[in-house]
Amino acid sequence: MTTPRSKAGTKGVPRAAREQQVLAAATREFGRHGYEATTVAAIATRVGVTKPLLHHYFGSKQELYLACLEPVGDRLLAAIRTAMADHATGAPPTPLRVLHALFTALDGRREAWFVLYDPTLPPDSEAGHRAAYYRNAIDDLAATGSADLLHTAGTSDPLDADALKHAWRGLCTALVRWWINHPDESPDAMTRRCARLTRASRTILAADDDTP
């Protein structure tokens, strides 16, 4: 029998507010330590509530993980799709639009990227399948963007597109990891930094091409 979800909270905190506190703490714990190493007890301690209360609110550890994953997965997919569809005159290049969308979607919850890209998830679990759904959907968008970029550059080699797709995921992961360690960097500042790094990379590669 399902326990009715009451609106009452703990220590005078409304239930909805306490649930948001739990989800924020759980996202940090799952993102920093991985699904396997994270415990409900650690999350409860971080929030300042009891472990039974968390089970009452969210059920099992897997259900709590899914409650953290699904909002960020939906938000990232929507943000990336919108960025890729923006073909307005004068808009930044697609990779920069996507990076800005990614940084904006993760602002305030940067560890959520590592909730989605967690290698410790049991692959045959509901959590593993749900995370794989979001990762595959993002990979499909990256594959489309990679093919478009390479087509513009005059190449249509499918292995080039596949390599670029994998490189893009690694780049995004590295940038988010760096961003977590630099909390004062805003999404706009990160996007400008990426634009500078892109220009610098082009200059370096062009110089290498000119080397006898």
Tab-separated table of C-alpha atoms in Angstrom, residues 149-156:
chain	number	residue	atom	x	y	z
A	149	LEU	CA	30.463	20.646	-38.825
A	150	LEU	CA	32.506	18.172	-40.851
A	151	HIS	CA	30.250	18.605	-43.879
A	152	THR	CA	30.853	22.363	-43.680
A	153	ALA	CA	34.595	21.628	-43.554
A	154	GLY	CA	34.314	19.485	-46.666
A	155	THR	CA	34.574	15.983	-45.218
A	156	SER	CA	31.955	13.251	-44.859
